[in-house]
PDB file of C-alpha atoms and ligand atoms in Angstrom:
ATOM      1  CA  MET Y 233      -0.015   0.080  -0.117  1.00  0.00           C
ATOM      2  CA  ARG Y 234       1.880   3.314  -0.825  1.00  0.00           C
ATOM      3  CA  LEU Y 235       0.008   6.690   0.114  1.00  0.00           C
ATOM      4  CA  THR Y 236      -1.027   8.941  -2.735  1.00  0.00           C
ATOM      5  CA  GLN Y 237       0.360  12.545  -2.911  1.00  0.00           C
ATOM      6  CA  THR Y 238      -3.259  13.597  -1.841  1.00  0.00           C
ATOM      7  CA  GLN Y 239      -2.718  11.478   1.307  1.00  0.00           C
ATOM      8  CA  LEU Y 240       0.591  13.060   1.740  1.00  0.00           C
ATOM      9  CA  ASP Y 241      -0.635  16.341   1.557  1.00  0.00           C
ATOM     10  CA  ALA Y 242      -3.547  15.626   3.991  1.00  0.00           C
ATOM     11  CA  PHE Y 243      -0.818  14.095   6.464  1.00  0.00           C
ATOM     12  CA  ASP Y 244       1.383  17.263   6.339  1.00  0.00           C
ATOM     13  CA  ARG Y 245      -1.606  19.678   6.600  1.00  0.00           C
ATOM     14  CA  GLU Y 246      -3.773  17.627   9.240  1.00  0.00           C
ATOM     15  CA  GLY Y 247      -1.148  15.769  11.021  1.00  0.00           C
ATOM     16  CA  TYR Y 248      -3.299  12.474  10.703  1.00  0.00           C
ATOM     17  CA  LEU Y 249      -4.829  10.102   8.057  1.00  0.00           C
ATOM     18  CA  PHE Y 250      -7.733   7.705   8.584  1.00  0.00           C
ATOM     19  CA  PHE Y 251      -8.188   4.114   6.522  1.00  0.00           C
ATOM     20  CA  PRO Y 252     -11.715   3.132   7.875  1.00  0.00           C
ATOM     21  CA  GLY Y 253     -12.178  -0.744   7.648  1.00  0.00           C
ATOM     22  CA  LEU Y 254      -8.572  -1.329   6.493  1.00  0.00           C
ATOM     23  CA  PHE Y 255      -8.534  -4.894   8.230  1.00  0.00           C
ATOM     24  CA  LYS Y 256     -11.466  -6.956   7.512  1.00  0.00           C
ATOM     25  CA  PRO Y 257     -13.816  -8.701  10.192  1.00  0.00           C
ATOM     26  CA  ASP Y 258     -11.803 -11.988  10.397  1.00  0.00           C
ATOM     27  CA  GLU Y 259      -8.422 -10.588  10.678  1.00  0.00           C
ATOM     28  CA  VAL Y 260      -9.875  -8.271  13.565  1.00  0.00           C
ATOM     29  CA  LYS Y 261     -11.288 -11.287  15.393  1.00  0.00           C
ATOM     30  CA  THR Y 262      -7.969 -13.044  15.264  1.00  0.00           C
ATOM     31  CA  LEU Y 263      -6.996 -10.091  17.693  1.00  0.00           C
ATOM     32  CA  THR Y 264     -10.208  -9.681  19.933  1.00  0.00           C
ATOM     33  CA  ASP Y 265     -10.052 -13.115  20.598  1.00  0.00           C
ATOM     34  CA  GLU Y 266      -6.630 -12.973  22.276  1.00  0.00           C
ATOM     35  CA  VAL Y 267      -7.798  -9.674  24.304  1.00  0.00           C
ATOM     36  CA  PRO Y 268      -9.596 -11.439  27.205  1.00  0.00           C
ATOM     37  CA  ALA Y 269      -7.114 -13.425  28.266  1.00  0.00           C
ATOM     38  CA  LEU Y 270      -4.460 -10.729  28.042  1.00  0.00           C
ATOM     39  CA  TYR Y 271      -6.334  -8.594  30.259  1.00  0.00           C
ATOM     40  CA  ALA Y 272      -6.855 -11.405  32.828  1.00  0.00           C
ATOM     41  CA  ARG Y 273      -3.246 -11.668  33.288  1.00  0.00           C
ATOM     42  CA  ARG Y 274      -2.040 -10.377  36.585  1.00  0.00           C
ATOM     43  CA  GLU Y 275       1.418  -9.040  35.620  1.00  0.00           C
ATOM     44  CA  ALA Y 276       3.236  -5.467  35.615  1.00  0.00           C
ATOM     45  CA  PHE Y 277       2.281  -5.055  32.050  1.00  0.00           C
ATOM     46  CA  ASN Y 278      -1.577  -4.659  32.602  1.00  0.00           C
ATOM     47  CA  VAL Y 279      -2.168  -1.080  34.089  1.00  0.00           C
ATOM     48  CA  ARG Y 280      -5.596  -1.196  35.725  1.00  0.00           C
ATOM     49  CA  GLU Y 281      -7.924   1.711  35.644  1.00  0.00           C
ATOM     50  CA  LYS Y 282      -7.727   4.118  39.080  1.00  0.00           C
ATOM     51  CA  ASP Y 283     -10.529   3.081  40.607  1.00  0.00           C
ATOM     52  CA  SER Y 284     -11.659  -0.243  39.015  1.00  0.00           C
ATOM     53  CA  ASP Y 285     -10.310  -3.596  37.700  1.00  0.00           C
ATOM     54  CA  ALA Y 286     -10.594  -2.550  34.231  1.00  0.00           C
ATOM     55  CA  VAL Y 287      -7.469  -2.713  32.061  1.00  0.00           C
ATOM     56  CA  ARG Y 288      -6.618   0.928  31.244  1.00  0.00           C
ATOM     57  CA  THR Y 289      -3.756  -0.347  28.898  1.00  0.00           C
ATOM     58  CA  ASN Y 290      -1.823  -3.834  28.178  1.00  0.00           C
ATOM     59  CA  PHE Y 291       1.626  -3.112  27.076  1.00  0.00           C
ATOM     60  CA  ALA Y 292       3.943  -5.122  24.938  1.00  0.00           C
ATOM     61  CA  ALA Y 293       1.576  -8.000  23.877  1.00  0.00           C
ATOM     62  CA  HIS Y 294       3.670  -7.997  20.429  1.00  0.00           C
ATOM     63  CA  LEU Y 295       6.493  -9.725  22.617  1.00  0.00           C
ATOM     64  CA  TYR Y 296       4.115 -12.529  24.167  1.00  0.00           C
ATOM     65  CA  SER Y 297       1.015 -12.927  21.862  1.00  0.00           C
ATOM     66  CA  GLU Y 298       1.343 -14.415  18.499  1.00  0.00           C
ATOM     67  CA  PRO Y 299      -1.698 -12.457  17.012  1.00  0.00           C
ATOM     68  CA  PHE Y 300      -0.401  -9.112  18.033  1.00  0.00           C
ATOM     69  CA  ALA Y 301       3.330 -10.201  17.166  1.00  0.00           C
ATOM     70  CA  ARG Y 302       2.231 -10.551  13.733  1.00  0.00           C
ATOM     71  CA  LEU Y 303      -0.189  -7.356  13.700  1.00  0.00           C
ATOM     72  CA  ALA Y 304       3.368  -5.385  14.719  1.00  0.00           C
ATOM     73  CA  ARG Y 305       5.054  -6.570  11.550  1.00  0.00           C
ATOM     74  CA  HIS Y 306       1.761  -6.343   9.507  1.00  0.00           C
ATOM     75  CA  PRO Y 307       2.654  -4.452   6.112  1.00  0.00           C
ATOM     76  CA  ARG Y 308      -0.697  -2.392   5.790  1.00  0.00           C
ATOM     77  CA  MET Y 309       0.238  -0.859   9.027  1.00  0.00           C
ATOM     78  CA  VAL Y 310       4.242  -0.417   8.614  1.00  0.00           C
ATOM     79  CA  LEU Y 311       4.704   0.438   4.761  1.00  0.00           C
ATOM     80  CA  PRO Y 312       2.715   3.955   5.060  1.00  0.00           C
ATOM     81  CA  VAL Y 313       4.442   4.612   8.521  1.00  0.00           C
ATOM     82  CA  GLN Y 314       7.810   3.696   6.746  1.00  0.00           C
ATOM     83  CA  GLN Y 315       6.930   5.883   3.372  1.00  0.00           C
ATOM     84  CA  LEU Y 316       6.304   8.881   5.494  1.00  0.00           C
ATOM     85  CA  PHE Y 317       9.957   8.525   6.807  1.00  0.00           C
ATOM     86  CA  ASP Y 318      11.186   8.343   3.406  1.00  0.00           C
ATOM     87  CA  ASP Y 319      11.559   4.544   3.573  1.00  0.00           C
ATOM     88  CA  GLU Y 320      13.720   4.670   6.727  1.00  0.00           C
ATOM     89  CA  PRO Y 321      14.033   1.596   9.050  1.00  0.00           C
ATOM     90  CA  LEU Y 322      11.498   1.725  11.864  1.00  0.00           C
ATOM     91  CA  TYR Y 323      11.614  -0.124  15.188  1.00  0.00           C
ATOM     92  CA  MET Y 324       8.693  -0.466  17.880  1.00  0.00           C
ATOM     93  CA  HIS Y 325       9.017   1.899  20.643  1.00  0.00           C
ATOM     94  CA  GLN Y 326       5.695   1.244  22.210  1.00  0.00           C
ATOM     95  CA  PHE Y 327       2.742  -1.227  21.873  1.00  0.00           C
ATOM     96  CA  LYS Y 328      -0.676  -0.806  23.878  1.00  0.00           C
ATOM     97  CA  VAL Y 329      -3.960  -2.549  23.872  1.00  0.00           C
ATOM     98  CA  ASN Y 330      -5.968   0.204  25.632  1.00  0.00           C
ATOM     99  CA  GLY Y 331      -9.255  -1.138  27.042  1.00  0.00           C
ATOM    100  CA  LYS Y 332     -11.356   1.990  27.415  1.00  0.00           C
ATOM    101  CA  MET Y 333     -13.935  -0.603  28.841  1.00  0.00           C
ATOM    102  CA  ALA Y 334     -17.739   0.088  28.663  1.00  0.00           C
ATOM    103  CA  PHE Y 335     -18.818   2.273  31.770  1.00  0.00           C
ATOM    104  CA  GLU Y 336     -15.120   1.961  33.337  1.00  0.00           C
ATOM    105  CA  GLY Y 337     -12.635   3.736  30.395  1.00  0.00           C
ATOM    106  CA  ASP Y 338     -11.384   6.643  32.045  1.00  0.00           C
ATOM    107  CA  VAL Y 339     -10.145   9.904  30.261  1.00  0.00           C
ATOM    108  CA  TRP Y 340      -6.689  10.696  28.339  1.00  0.00           C
ATOM    109  CA  GLN Y 341      -5.720  14.264  28.951  1.00  0.00           C
ATOM    110  CA  TRP Y 342      -4.754  16.527  26.205  1.00  0.00           C
ATOM    111  CA  HIS Y 343      -1.002  15.639  25.137  1.00  0.00           C
ATOM    112  CA  GLN Y 344       1.221  14.819  22.375  1.00  0.00           C
ATOM    113  CA  ASP Y 345       2.867  11.539  22.602  1.00  0.00           C
ATOM    114  CA  TYR Y 346       6.337  13.122  21.960  1.00  0.00           C
ATOM    115  CA  GLY Y 347       6.198  15.113  25.342  1.00  0.00           C
ATOM    116  CA  THR Y 348       6.322  11.727  26.979  1.00  0.00           C
ATOM    117  CA  TRP Y 349       8.655  10.075  24.628  1.00  0.00           C
ATOM    118  CA  LYS Y 350      11.048  13.217  24.797  1.00  0.00           C
ATOM    119  CA  ASN Y 351      10.720  13.994  28.498  1.00  0.00           C
ATOM    120  CA  ASP Y 352      10.855  10.569  29.838  1.00  0.00           C
ATOM    121  CA  ASP Y 353      12.692   8.417  27.424  1.00  0.00           C
ATOM    122  CA  TRP Y 354      14.966  11.039  25.902  1.00  0.00           C
ATOM    123  CA  MET Y 355      13.976  10.205  22.225  1.00  0.00           C
ATOM    124  CA  PRO Y 356      16.092  12.822  19.930  1.00  0.00           C
ATOM    125  CA  THR Y 357      13.536  14.262  17.664  1.00  0.00           C
ATOM    126  CA  GLU Y 358       9.772  13.492  16.957  1.00  0.00           C
ATOM    127  CA  ARG Y 359      10.586  11.260  14.142  1.00  0.00           C
ATOM    128  CA  ALA Y 360       8.142   8.956  15.170  1.00  0.00           C
ATOM    129  CA  MET Y 361       4.489   7.937  14.394  1.00  0.00           C
ATOM    130  CA  ASN Y 362       1.360   6.502  16.096  1.00  0.00           C
ATOM    131  CA  VAL Y 363      -0.826   4.432  14.578  1.00  0.00           C
ATOM    132  CA  ALA Y 364      -4.279   3.412  16.142  1.00  0.00           C
ATOM    133  CA  ILE Y 365      -5.986   0.201  15.004  1.00  0.00           C
ATOM    134  CA  PHE Y 366      -9.860  -0.065  16.362  1.00  0.00           C
ATOM    135  CA  LEU Y 367     -10.707  -3.709  17.569  1.00  0.00           C
ATOM    136  CA  ASP Y 368     -14.201  -2.492  18.563  1.00  0.00           C
ATOM    137  CA  ASP Y 369     -16.417  -0.122  16.667  1.00  0.00           C
ATOM    138  CA  VAL Y 370     -15.666   3.530  17.744  1.00  0.00           C
ATOM    139  CA  ASN Y 371     -18.745   5.889  18.073  1.00  0.00           C
ATOM    140  CA  GLU Y 372     -19.011   9.263  19.435  1.00  0.00           C
ATOM    141  CA  PHE Y 373     -20.552   7.483  22.759  1.00  0.00           C
ATOM    142  CA  ASN Y 374     -17.382   5.341  23.545  1.00  0.00           C
ATOM    143  CA  GLY Y 375     -14.612   8.025  24.016  1.00  0.00           C
ATOM    144  CA  PRO Y 376     -13.181   8.301  20.634  1.00  0.00           C
ATOM    145  CA  LEU Y 377      -9.915   9.988  20.027  1.00  0.00           C
ATOM    146  CA  MET Y 378     -10.165  13.372  19.408  1.00  0.00           C
ATOM    147  CA  PHE Y 379      -7.151  15.356  17.523  1.00  0.00           C
ATOM    148  CA  ILE Y 380      -6.557  19.165  16.898  1.00  0.00           C
ATOM    149  CA  PRO Y 381      -6.007  19.091  13.209  1.00  0.00           C
ATOM    150  CA  GLY Y 382      -2.836  20.689  12.309  1.00  0.00           C
ATOM    151  CA  SER Y 383      -1.486  21.083  15.982  1.00  0.00           C
ATOM    152  CA  HIS Y 384       1.509  19.012  15.026  1.00  0.00           C
ATOM    153  CA  LYS Y 385       2.907  21.977  13.337  1.00  0.00           C
ATOM    154  CA  LYS Y 386       3.162  23.581  16.874  1.00  0.00           C
ATOM    155  CA  GLY Y 387       6.311  21.185  17.364  1.00  0.00           C
ATOM    156  CA  GLY Y 388       6.889  19.947  20.799  1.00  0.00           C
ATOM    157  CA  ILE Y 389       4.980  21.696  23.363  1.00  0.00           C
ATOM    158  CA  ASP Y 390       6.336  22.420  26.850  1.00  0.00           C
ATOM    159  CA  ALA Y 391       4.034  20.003  29.079  1.00  0.00           C
ATOM    160  CA  GLN Y 392       3.327  19.371  32.547  1.00  0.00           C
ATOM    161  CA  HIS Y 393       3.634  15.630  34.364  1.00  0.00           C
ATOM    162  CA  ASP Y 394       0.598  14.599  35.453  1.00  0.00           C
ATOM    163  CA  LEU Y 395       0.788  11.718  37.763  1.00  0.00           C
ATOM    164  CA  THR Y 396      -2.873  11.993  39.946  1.00  0.00           C
ATOM    165  CA  THR Y 397      -5.274  12.270  37.371  1.00  0.00           C
ATOM    166  CA  THR Y 398      -5.668   8.953  35.957  1.00  0.00           C
ATOM    167  CA  SER Y 399      -3.505   5.550  36.721  1.00  0.00           C
ATOM    168  CA  TYR Y 400      -1.205   6.354  34.110  1.00  0.00           C
ATOM    169  CA  PRO Y 401       1.418   9.354  34.222  1.00  0.00           C
ATOM    170  CA  LEU Y 402       1.332  11.705  31.009  1.00  0.00           C
ATOM    171  CA  TRP Y 403       2.964  14.892  30.003  1.00  0.00           C
ATOM    172  CA  THR Y 404       0.203  17.004  29.398  1.00  0.00           C
ATOM    173  CA  VAL Y 405      -0.691  20.145  27.501  1.00  0.00           C
ATOM    174  CA  ASP Y 406      -2.502  23.082  29.538  1.00  0.00           C
ATOM    175  CA  ASN Y 407      -6.067  24.384  28.744  1.00  0.00           C
ATOM    176  CA  GLU Y 408      -5.224  27.653  27.628  1.00  0.00           C
ATOM    177  CA  LEU Y 409      -3.074  26.610  24.933  1.00  0.00           C
ATOM    178  CA  ILE Y 410      -5.343  23.695  23.989  1.00  0.00           C
ATOM    179  CA  ALA Y 411      -8.157  26.502  23.514  1.00  0.00           C
ATOM    180  CA  ALA Y 412      -5.959  28.684  21.475  1.00  0.00           C
ATOM    181  CA  LEU Y 413      -4.983  25.537  19.443  1.00  0.00           C
ATOM    182  CA  VAL Y 414      -8.561  24.776  18.578  1.00  0.00           C
ATOM    183  CA  GLU Y 415      -9.257  28.131  17.944  1.00  0.00           C
ATOM    184  CA  ARG Y 416      -6.668  28.412  15.347  1.00  0.00           C
ATOM    185  CA  ALA Y 417      -8.032  25.044  13.521  1.00  0.00           C
ATOM    186  CA  GLY Y 418     -11.402  26.332  13.118  1.00  0.00           C
ATOM    187  CA  GLY Y 419     -12.981  26.731  16.255  1.00  0.00           C
ATOM    188  CA  LYS Y 420     -16.353  24.856  16.327  1.00  0.00           C
ATOM    189  CA  GLN Y 421     -15.964  24.196  12.412  1.00  0.00           C
ATOM    190  CA  GLY Y 422     -13.423  21.242  12.779  1.00  0.00           C
ATOM    191  CA  GLY Y 423     -11.212  22.615  15.637  1.00  0.00           C
ATOM    192  CA  ILE Y 424     -11.456  19.278  17.097  1.00  0.00           C
ATOM    193  CA  VAL Y 425     -12.221  16.144  14.890  1.00  0.00           C
ATOM    194  CA  SER Y 426     -12.908  12.384  16.216  1.00  0.00           C
ATOM    195  CA  PRO Y 427     -12.255   9.820  13.368  1.00  0.00           C
ATOM    196  CA  LYS Y 428     -14.964   7.031  13.993  1.00  0.00           C
ATOM    197  CA  GLY Y 429     -15.635   3.908  12.234  1.00  0.00           C
ATOM    198  CA  PRO Y 430     -15.543  -0.031  12.410  1.00  0.00           C
ATOM    199  CA  ALA Y 431     -13.511  -2.304  14.062  1.00  0.00           C
ATOM    200  CA  GLY Y 432     -10.287  -2.717  11.954  1.00  0.00           C
ATOM    201  CA  SER Y 433     -10.265   1.146  10.795  1.00  0.00           C
ATOM    202  CA  MET Y 434      -6.710   2.619  11.395  1.00  0.00           C
ATOM    203  CA  ILE Y 435      -5.412   5.928  11.864  1.00  0.00           C
ATOM    204  CA  LEU Y 436      -2.083   7.046  11.374  1.00  0.00           C
ATOM    205  CA  PHE Y 437      -1.076  10.194  13.522  1.00  0.00           C
ATOM    206  CA  HIS Y 438       2.116  12.530  13.928  1.00  0.00           C
ATOM    207  CA  SER Y 439       3.941  12.171  17.097  1.00  0.00           C
ATOM    208  CA  CYS Y 440       3.231  15.992  17.799  1.00  0.00           C
ATOM    209  CA  LEU Y 441      -0.481  15.979  17.163  1.00  0.00           C
ATOM    210  CA  VAL Y 442      -2.349  16.807  19.944  1.00  0.00           C
ATOM    211  CA  HIS Y 443      -4.999  14.281  21.148  1.00  0.00           C
ATOM    212  CA  ALA Y 444      -7.297  13.071  24.124  1.00  0.00           C
ATOM    213  CA  SER Y 445     -10.463  10.877  24.553  1.00  0.00           C
ATOM    214  CA  THR Y 446     -13.212  11.322  27.322  1.00  0.00           C
ATOM    215  CA  SER Y 447     -14.220   8.567  29.478  1.00  0.00           C
ATOM    216  CA  ASN Y 448     -16.413   5.518  28.477  1.00  0.00           C
ATOM    217  CA  LEU Y 449     -19.825   6.025  29.942  1.00  0.00           C
ATOM    218  CA  SER Y 450     -21.315   3.879  27.031  1.00  0.00           C
ATOM    219  CA  PRO Y 451     -22.334   0.008  27.176  1.00  0.00           C
ATOM    220  CA  TRP Y 452     -19.389  -0.609  24.233  1.00  0.00           C
ATOM    221  CA  ASN Y 453     -15.991  -1.343  25.082  1.00  0.00           C
ATOM    222  CA  ARG Y 454     -13.477   0.564  22.733  1.00  0.00           C
ATOM    223  CA  VAL Y 455     -10.471  -1.524  22.919  1.00  0.00           C
ATOM    224  CA  SER Y 456      -7.850  -0.222  20.486  1.00  0.00           C
ATOM    225  CA  VAL Y 457      -4.259  -0.960  19.575  1.00  0.00           C
ATOM    226  CA  TYR Y 458      -2.137   1.642  19.900  1.00  0.00           C
ATOM    227  CA  LEU Y 459       1.767   1.230  18.097  1.00  0.00           C
ATOM    228  CA  SER Y 460       4.083   3.733  18.053  1.00  0.00           C
ATOM    229  CA  LEU Y 461       7.047   3.366  15.471  1.00  0.00           C
ATOM    230  CA  CYS Y 462      10.272   5.435  15.755  1.00  0.00           C
ATOM    231  CA  ALA Y 463      13.031   5.615  13.126  1.00  0.00           C
ATOM    232  CA  VAL Y 464      15.999   3.554  14.195  1.00  0.00           C
ATOM    233  CA  SER Y 465      18.197   6.631  13.973  1.00  0.00           C
ATOM    234  CA  ASN Y 466      16.081   8.507  16.463  1.00  0.00           C
ATOM    235  CA  HIS Y 467      15.922   5.492  19.250  1.00  0.00           C
ATOM    236  CA  ILE Y 468      15.500   6.768  22.906  1.00  0.00           C
ATOM    237  CA  GLN Y 469      18.561   7.564  24.878  1.00  0.00           C
ATOM    238  CA  ARG Y 470      17.617   6.481  28.468  1.00  0.00           C
ATOM    239  CA  PHE Y 471      15.476   3.747  29.938  1.00  0.00           C
ATOM    240  CA  LYS Y 472      13.682   5.625  32.794  1.00  0.00           C
ATOM    241  CA  ARG Y 473      10.480   3.658  32.175  1.00  0.00           C
ATOM    242  CA  PRO Y 474      10.257   0.063  32.377  1.00  0.00           C
ATOM    243  CA  GLU Y 475      11.016  -2.041  28.920  1.00  0.00           C
ATOM    244  CA  PHE Y 476       7.510  -3.080  28.907  1.00  0.00           C
ATOM    245  CA  ILE Y 477       6.499   0.738  28.167  1.00  0.00           C
ATOM    246  CA  ALA Y 478       9.457   1.897  26.185  1.00  0.00           C
ATOM    247  CA  HIS Y 479      11.019  -0.697  24.214  1.00  0.00           C
ATOM    248  CA  ARG Y 480      14.991  -1.046  24.260  1.00  0.00           C
ATOM    249  CA  ASP Y 481      15.461  -3.165  21.038  1.00  0.00           C
ATOM    250  CA  PHE Y 482      16.012  -1.200  17.907  1.00  0.00           C
ATOM    251  CA  THR Y 483      16.155  -4.159  15.694  1.00  0.00           C
ATOM    252  CA  PRO Y 484      14.409  -2.767  12.086  1.00  0.00           C
ATOM    253  CA  ILE Y 485      10.854  -4.002  11.729  1.00  0.00           C
ATOM    254  CA  ASP Y 486      10.628  -6.653   8.928  1.00  0.00           C
ATOM    255  CA  CYS Y 487       7.226  -7.021   7.299  1.00  0.00           C
ATOM    256  CA  LEU Y 488       5.219 -10.202   7.066  1.00  0.00           C
ATOM    257  CA  PRO Y 489       2.877 -10.863   4.367  1.00  0.00           C
ATOM    258  CA  ASP Y 490      -0.218  -9.028   3.700  1.00  0.00           C
ATOM    259  CA  ASP Y 491      -2.193 -12.502   4.656  1.00  0.00           C
ATOM    260  CA  CYS Y 492      -0.204 -12.810   8.149  1.00  0.00           C
ATOM    261  CA  LEU Y 493      -3.575 -12.358  10.425  1.00  0.00           C
ATOM    262  CA  ARG Y 494      -5.350 -15.194   8.072  1.00  0.00           C
ATOM    263  CA  GLU Y 495      -2.208 -17.752   7.763  1.00  0.00           C
ATOM    264  CA  ARG Y 496      -0.262 -18.881  10.693  1.00  0.00           C
ATOM    265  CA  CYS Y 497       3.372 -17.173   9.866  1.00  0.00           C
ATOM    266  CA  PRO Y 498       5.815 -17.814  12.287  1.00  0.00           C
ATOM    267  CA  VAL Y 499       7.043 -15.263  14.686  1.00  0.00           C
ATOM    268  CA  ASP Y 500       9.523 -14.590  17.472  1.00  0.00           C
ATOM    269  CA  LEU Y 501       7.894 -14.360  20.648  1.00  0.00           C
ATOM    270  CA  PRO Y 502      10.742 -13.137  23.241  1.00  0.00           C
ATOM    271  CA  TRP Y 503       8.554 -12.976  26.177  1.00  0.00           C
ATOM    272  CA  LYS Y 504       6.512 -15.980  25.701  1.00  0.00           C
ATOM    273  CA  ASP Y 505       7.539 -17.894  29.183  1.00  0.00           C
ATOM    274  CA  GLY Y 506       7.488 -14.308  31.247  1.00  0.00           C
ATOM    275  CA  MET Y 507       9.159 -10.739  31.119  1.00  0.00           C
ATOM    276  CA  PRO Y 508      12.908 -11.027  31.905  1.00  0.00           C
ATOM    277  CA  ALA Y 509      13.998  -9.157  35.219  1.00  0.00           C
ATOM    278  CA  SER Y 510      15.996  -6.997  32.979  1.00  0.00           C
ATOM    279  CA  ALA Y 511      12.466  -5.213  31.592  1.00  0.00           C
ATOM    280  CA  LEU Y 512      11.965  -3.633  35.252  1.00  0.00           C
ATOM    281  CA  VAL Y 513      15.375  -2.219  35.543  1.00  0.00           C
ATOM    282  CA  THR Y 514      15.518   1.297  34.746  1.00  0.00           C
ATOM    283  CA  SER Y 515      17.854   4.034  34.692  1.00  0.00           C
ATOM    284  CA  ALA Y 516      17.983   7.769  35.210  1.00  0.00           C
ATOM    285  CA  GLU Y 517      21.293   7.903  32.865  1.00  0.00           C
ATOM    286  CA  HIS Y 518      21.978   8.409  29.431  1.00  0.00           C
ATOM    287  CA  VAL Y 519      21.860   4.891  28.481  1.00  0.00           C
ATOM    288  CA  LYS Y 520      23.107   5.252  24.754  1.00  0.00           C
ATOM    289  CA  GLU Y 521      26.123   3.090  25.074  1.00  0.00           C
ATOM    290  CA  ALA Y 522      24.267   0.048  26.702  1.00  0.00           C
ATOM    291  CA  ALA Y 523      21.757  -0.240  23.794  1.00  0.00           C
TER     292      ALA Y 523
HETATM  293  C1  SIN L 223      -3.237   7.546  23.820  1.00  0.00           C
HETATM  294  O1  SIN L 223      -3.093   8.827  23.505  1.00  0.00           O
HETATM  295  O2  SIN L 223      -1.941   7.102  23.919  1.00  0.00           O
HETATM  296  C2  SIN L 223      -4.094   7.132  24.301  1.00  0.00           C
HETATM  297  C3  SIN L 223      -5.877   7.733  24.367  1.00  0.00           C
HETATM  298  C4  SIN L 223      -7.033   6.757  24.038  1.00  0.00           C
HETATM  299  O3  SIN L 223      -6.638   5.700  24.049  1.00  0.00           O
HETATM  300  O4  SIN L 223      -8.037   7.135  23.942  1.00  0.00           O
HETATM  301 MN1   MN L 224      -1.328   9.367  23.293  1.00  0.00          MN
END
């Protein structure tokens, strides 16, 4: 799949591209069938909501779950990202299966992902990309992702480290700047957008695009996979966060065939028998050499 010039221009202008129904129902089912077992595990890689047992984020499933390992190498997901980075090799910086479960899914405050990658992981530049893949239908009621179109043009924004609002710390953007960015993007006419669509839809979005989502008070889960791919030349410089959150293996992603969610393509599962103790070791120091 090659992006057209129109898509490249839209990405440059808006900071995101939406592909409704890109993955078909049988492909999505291979992934959704795995989710209850992943969420049931009592492990550090399952971060639960603040006041409930519901999983907010499952991390690093691509290292211990076969269908997710295949998704992490899917050409329909990897190749467009690679094209946006002039075909540079990419590695997986972060891999999340966010629950946003019915009645329980909590908010994600306004933020840029690059804020966290820069401040916590010392990722040198914004040369990394987010991909969201819906495993459930996303509608206006179950907490869709919201974007401020064009906000990526602001580059990295100074952020505050919010350690209290939700169960997961985030470098967030203050309300005054959000209001100004929304106004600049068109105010009530398109200043905030939220791509919605069937399970299997995919969004690519710039690491500096400002985004958020509200809580899910609906009776419908909103499970989505978030993959963050980083140019190998832009890999992180310190391991302040555990390895299941910010990966330390900078090996370029090698794509599998397009039918890899249907066929049983063999994949390596390095954490199949458990997460290594080293994945929990963190450091406040520059660790480039150790990588
Ligand atoms: C994120 O911003 O990383 C997740 C947002 C969401 O799941 O709605
Ligand atoms: Mn984010």
